[in-house]
Short mmCIF file of C-alpha atoms in Angstrom, two decimals:
data_model
loop_
_atom_site.label_atom_id
_atom_site.label_comp_id
_atom_site.label_asym_id
_atom_site.label_seq_id
_atom_site.Cartn_x
_atom_site.Cartn_y
_atom_site.Cartn_z
CA MET A 1 11.43 -19.95 6.16
CA ALA A 2 9.81 -20.31 9.46
CA THR A 3 6.30 -19.73 10.06
CA SER A 4 6.13 -19.87 13.85
CA ALA A 5 8.34 -19.03 16.66
CA SER A 6 10.12 -21.64 18.30
CA PRO A 7 8.14 -23.78 21.28
CA GLY A 8 8.82 -21.98 24.69
CA ARG A 9 10.31 -18.91 23.14
CA ASN A 10 8.21 -15.68 23.03
CA PRO A 11 8.82 -14.39 19.23
CA THR A 12 10.80 -11.23 18.64
CA ALA A 13 10.42 -8.53 16.20
CA ALA A 14 12.91 -10.18 13.91
CA ASP A 15 10.84 -13.21 13.92
CA TYR A 16 7.94 -11.14 12.73
CA TYR A 17 10.13 -9.43 9.88
CA ALA A 18 11.40 -12.85 8.81
CA VAL A 19 8.19 -13.86 7.71
CA ASN A 20 7.24 -10.69 5.89
CA ARG A 21 5.65 -10.96 2.42
CA GLY A 22 7.94 -8.17 0.77
CA GLY A 23 6.20 -5.72 -1.28
CA GLY A 24 9.26 -4.10 -2.65
CA LEU A 25 12.47 -2.21 -1.61
CA PHE A 26 10.57 0.41 0.25
CA SER A 27 7.88 -1.65 1.73
CA GLU A 28 10.71 -3.94 2.98
CA ALA A 29 12.97 -1.36 4.40
CA LEU A 30 10.25 0.65 6.20
CA SER A 31 6.67 -0.81 6.20
CA GLN A 32 7.37 -4.27 6.92
CA ARG A 33 9.94 -3.33 9.75
CA ILE A 34 7.30 -1.27 11.50
CA GLY A 35 4.86 -3.85 10.95
CA ALA A 36 7.04 -6.37 12.48
CA ARG A 37 7.30 -4.21 15.55
CA ILE A 38 3.41 -3.57 15.77
CA ALA A 39 2.95 -7.40 15.63
CA TYR A 40 5.55 -7.73 18.40
CA ALA A 41 3.61 -5.08 20.56
CA ALA A 42 0.12 -6.71 19.81
CA HIS A 43 1.40 -10.33 20.69
CA ARG A 44 2.36 -9.24 24.13
CA ARG A 45 -1.00 -7.43 24.49
CA ARG A 46 -2.70 -10.58 23.11
CA LEU A 47 -4.39 -9.01 20.29
CA VAL A 48 -5.39 -11.42 17.56
CA PRO A 49 -4.63 -10.47 13.87
CA THR A 50 -8.12 -9.42 13.11
CA VAL A 51 -7.73 -6.42 15.34
CA LEU A 52 -4.64 -5.24 13.48
CA THR A 53 -6.62 -5.68 10.14
CA VAL A 54 -9.41 -3.53 11.38
CA VAL A 55 -7.19 -0.64 12.75
CA ASN A 56 -5.73 -0.66 9.28
CA LEU A 57 -9.46 -0.16 7.78
CA GLY A 58 -10.35 2.51 10.15
CA LEU A 59 -7.23 4.44 10.04
CA GLY A 60 -6.71 4.32 6.35
CA CYS A 61 -10.48 5.38 5.70
CA LEU A 62 -10.22 7.90 8.31
CA VAL A 63 -7.11 9.66 6.81
CA SER A 64 -8.57 9.47 3.45
CA PHE A 65 -11.96 11.05 4.41
CA VAL A 66 -10.15 14.17 5.81
CA VAL A 67 -8.22 14.41 2.65
CA VAL A 68 -11.47 14.24 0.94
CA ALA A 69 -13.17 16.75 2.92
CA ALA A 70 -10.19 19.23 2.80
CA ALA A 71 -9.76 19.08 -0.90
CA GLY A 72 -11.73 22.15 -1.51
CA PRO A 73 -10.58 24.17 1.19
CA VAL A 74 -7.07 23.45 0.56
CA ALA A 75 -7.36 24.29 -3.35
CA ASP A 76 -9.26 27.77 -2.35
CA GLY A 77 -6.39 28.59 0.21
CA ARG A 78 -8.79 28.32 2.83
CA VAL A 79 -6.89 25.71 4.78
CA TRP A 80 -2.80 25.12 4.53
CA ALA A 81 -1.90 22.24 2.54
CA TRP A 82 0.89 20.81 4.52
CA PRO A 83 -1.14 19.62 7.81
CA ILE A 84 -3.44 17.66 5.32
CA GLY A 85 -0.68 16.28 3.44
CA LEU A 86 1.39 15.55 6.51
CA LEU A 87 -1.66 13.63 7.74
CA ALA A 88 -2.00 11.66 4.43
CA LEU A 89 1.83 10.81 4.58
CA VAL A 90 2.25 9.73 7.90
CA GLY A 91 -1.55 7.99 8.22
CA TRP A 92 -1.49 6.06 5.04
CA GLN A 93 2.09 4.57 5.86
CA LEU A 94 0.76 3.54 9.40
CA ALA A 95 -2.24 2.25 7.93
CA TYR A 96 0.03 0.18 5.58
CA ALA A 97 2.07 -0.99 8.44
CA PHE A 98 -0.85 -2.31 10.28
CA ASP A 99 -1.68 -4.09 7.11
CA CYS A 100 1.75 -5.68 7.06
CA SER A 101 1.63 -6.68 10.86
CA ASP A 102 -1.47 -8.72 10.78
CA GLY A 103 -0.28 -11.33 8.44
CA GLN A 104 2.91 -11.37 10.11
CA LEU A 105 1.33 -12.21 13.44
CA ALA A 106 -0.93 -14.51 12.04
CA ARG A 107 1.89 -16.62 10.31
CA VAL A 108 4.26 -16.24 13.50
CA THR A 109 1.63 -17.28 15.92
CA GLY A 110 -0.27 -19.90 13.95
CA GLN A 111 -3.23 -17.93 13.88
CA SER A 112 -3.68 -17.80 10.02
CA SER A 113 -7.36 -18.72 8.58
CA SER A 114 -8.98 -18.52 5.33
CA ALA A 115 -11.70 -16.03 7.01
CA GLY A 116 -8.92 -13.90 8.29
CA GLY A 117 -7.20 -13.73 4.82
CA ARG A 118 -10.43 -12.77 3.34
CA LEU A 119 -11.11 -10.31 5.68
CA ASP A 120 -7.65 -8.73 5.22
CA VAL A 121 -8.37 -8.64 1.29
CA LEU A 122 -11.88 -6.85 1.70
CA CYS A 123 -9.91 -4.21 4.24
CA ASP A 124 -7.50 -3.42 1.61
CA VAL A 125 -10.02 -2.90 -0.95
CA ALA A 126 -11.85 -0.70 1.12
CA VAL A 127 -8.70 1.32 2.16
CA GLN A 128 -7.41 1.56 -1.26
CA ILE A 129 -10.84 2.89 -2.50
CA ALA A 130 -10.75 5.21 0.15
CA LEU A 131 -7.10 6.50 -0.66
CA VAL A 132 -7.75 6.49 -4.49
CA SER A 133 -11.02 8.84 -3.83
CA ALA A 134 -8.83 10.99 -1.84
CA VAL A 135 -6.14 11.33 -4.39
CA ALA A 136 -8.61 11.89 -7.17
CA ALA A 137 -10.82 14.46 -5.27
CA THR A 138 -7.62 16.50 -4.56
CA ALA A 139 -6.53 16.53 -8.36
CA LYS A 140 -10.24 17.68 -9.19
CA ALA A 141 -10.15 20.52 -6.78
CA GLN A 142 -6.67 21.58 -7.69
CA VAL A 143 -7.24 21.55 -11.30
CA PRO A 144 -11.25 21.67 -12.01
CA ASP A 145 -10.66 21.00 -15.66
CA THR A 146 -9.14 17.67 -14.69
CA PRO A 147 -11.04 15.10 -17.67
CA ALA A 148 -13.29 12.60 -15.86
CA TRP A 149 -11.92 9.97 -18.14
CA LEU A 150 -8.60 10.10 -16.50
CA LEU A 151 -9.90 9.93 -12.91
CA THR A 152 -11.92 6.92 -14.17
CA ALA A 153 -8.79 5.35 -15.60
CA PHE A 154 -6.69 6.32 -12.52
CA ALA A 155 -9.22 4.33 -10.26
CA GLY A 156 -9.75 1.44 -12.44
CA THR A 157 -6.07 0.92 -13.24
CA TRP A 158 -4.96 1.45 -9.49
CA MET A 159 -6.78 -2.04 -8.67
CA VAL A 160 -4.35 -3.64 -10.79
CA ASN A 161 -1.97 -3.05 -7.50
CA LEU A 162 -4.60 -5.04 -5.35
CA VAL A 163 -5.36 -7.83 -8.02
CA THR A 164 -1.63 -8.67 -8.74
CA SER A 165 -1.03 -8.63 -5.08
CA VAL A 166 -3.46 -11.31 -4.54
CA MET A 167 -2.22 -13.39 -7.51
CA GLN A 168 1.33 -13.19 -6.03
CA HIS A 169 0.22 -15.85 -3.85
CA GLY A 170 -0.58 -19.44 -4.18
CA ASP A 171 0.38 -22.15 -6.68
CA GLN A 172 -0.15 -19.69 -9.63
CA ALA A 173 2.17 -17.09 -8.30
CA ALA A 174 4.67 -15.74 -11.03
CA SER A 175 6.93 -12.69 -11.78
CA MET A 176 7.60 -11.16 -15.09
CA VAL A 177 11.10 -10.00 -13.63
CA THR A 178 12.51 -12.37 -10.81
CA SER A 179 16.13 -10.39 -10.27
CA ARG A 180 16.58 -9.04 -6.95
CA SER A 181 19.42 -6.65 -8.09
CA LEU A 182 19.39 -3.21 -6.80
CA PRO A 183 19.10 -1.47 -10.18
CA VAL A 184 15.95 -3.65 -10.96
CA ARG A 185 14.61 -3.36 -7.41
CA LEU A 186 14.74 0.50 -7.83
CA VAL A 187 12.91 0.49 -10.91
CA LYS A 188 10.16 -1.70 -9.38
CA LEU A 189 9.72 1.02 -6.94
CA VAL A 190 6.85 2.21 -9.12
CA ARG A 191 5.17 -0.93 -8.20
CA ASP A 192 5.90 -0.63 -4.47
CA TYR A 193 2.55 0.18 -2.68
CA GLY A 194 4.63 1.63 0.33
CA PHE A 195 6.45 3.74 -1.90
CA VAL A 196 3.77 4.74 -4.24
CA ILE A 197 1.77 5.87 -1.21
CA PHE A 198 4.72 7.73 0.36
CA LEU A 199 4.92 9.85 -2.98
CA ALA A 200 1.20 10.64 -3.03
CA GLY A 201 1.41 11.89 0.72
CA LEU A 202 4.57 13.83 -0.34
CA VAL A 203 2.87 15.63 -3.27
CA LEU A 204 -0.05 16.61 -1.10
CA THR A 205 2.09 18.07 1.48
CA VAL A 206 4.46 19.85 -0.65
CA MET A 207 2.78 20.57 -3.86
CA PRO A 208 -0.94 19.46 -4.11
CA GLN A 209 -1.41 21.18 -7.23
CA TRP A 210 0.87 18.36 -8.77
CA THR A 211 -1.68 15.85 -7.79
CA VAL A 212 -3.16 15.65 -11.33
CA TRP A 213 0.56 14.63 -12.62
CA PHE A 214 0.72 12.04 -9.86
CA VAL A 215 -2.85 10.77 -11.25
CA ALA A 216 -1.51 10.76 -14.98
CA LEU A 217 1.85 9.15 -14.16
CA PHE A 218 0.25 6.40 -12.07
CA THR A 219 -2.35 5.59 -14.49
CA LEU A 220 0.19 5.10 -17.23
CA VAL A 221 2.38 2.84 -14.89
CA ASN A 222 -0.40 0.69 -13.86
CA ALA A 223 -2.04 0.38 -17.30
CA GLY A 224 1.31 -0.54 -18.71
CA PHE A 225 1.99 -3.02 -15.90
CA LEU A 226 -1.40 -4.64 -16.81
CA ALA A 227 -0.89 -4.85 -20.51
CA ALA A 228 2.72 -6.34 -19.88
CA SER A 229 1.05 -8.80 -17.46
CA VAL A 230 -1.63 -9.70 -19.92
CA VAL A 231 1.12 -10.41 -22.63
CA PHE A 232 3.43 -12.22 -19.89
CA THR A 233 0.42 -14.67 -18.87
CA ALA A 234 -0.65 -14.99 -22.48
CA ARG A 235 2.75 -16.35 -23.54
CA ASP A 236 2.79 -18.88 -20.60
CA ALA A 237 -0.64 -19.97 -21.26
CA LEU A 238 0.16 -20.84 -24.93
CA LYS A 239 3.12 -22.66 -23.73
CA ALA A 240 1.15 -25.14 -21.33
#
């Protein structure tokens, strides 16, 4: 797979999409494609990848801040749920598209750097902390009896997404299920960040009172994936 455009030719959106890092069926079909168009537009305006990284940080955190601030008023019926949920649905997806675009722009234009990669990871951590806080605040506001241990477990296991994403790159990268068949990819949607934040935004828009069930579901999913990953990696380590 090429990592830069041919000399003397301006890269197209297809060139940017060609170097995407995947992320799952939903992310490849939507988030990475939007990211490619953002990267294309950014290059035409001579923007560097760091600008796109910072936009992801600002947009993702701002949207989550609004969701946290509105959690109580929405639960009390003082604010309609659907505008807040729609903001989350669109805003989180757009922030993720910017997250996809910075790497595409860096790889195609030869602007990749270790500092840029570290900044990208740090911004991803901040955005995901904000997102988890928004979902947890909504769950607690909607169901005050939501146990603290569940919200804590949700926050902790959610970070498995970020840790495993970082570990998927480099010489130590590995996958428990390498098949790219459609049935397998559909099952793996529960590990597709783009799909998960789409589902979170949809729940906040349509049925915010179900947020606690979203929290419980993805605590189980991520905890199960962590346990399976430990077993999978331990087996390989014993074979070494």
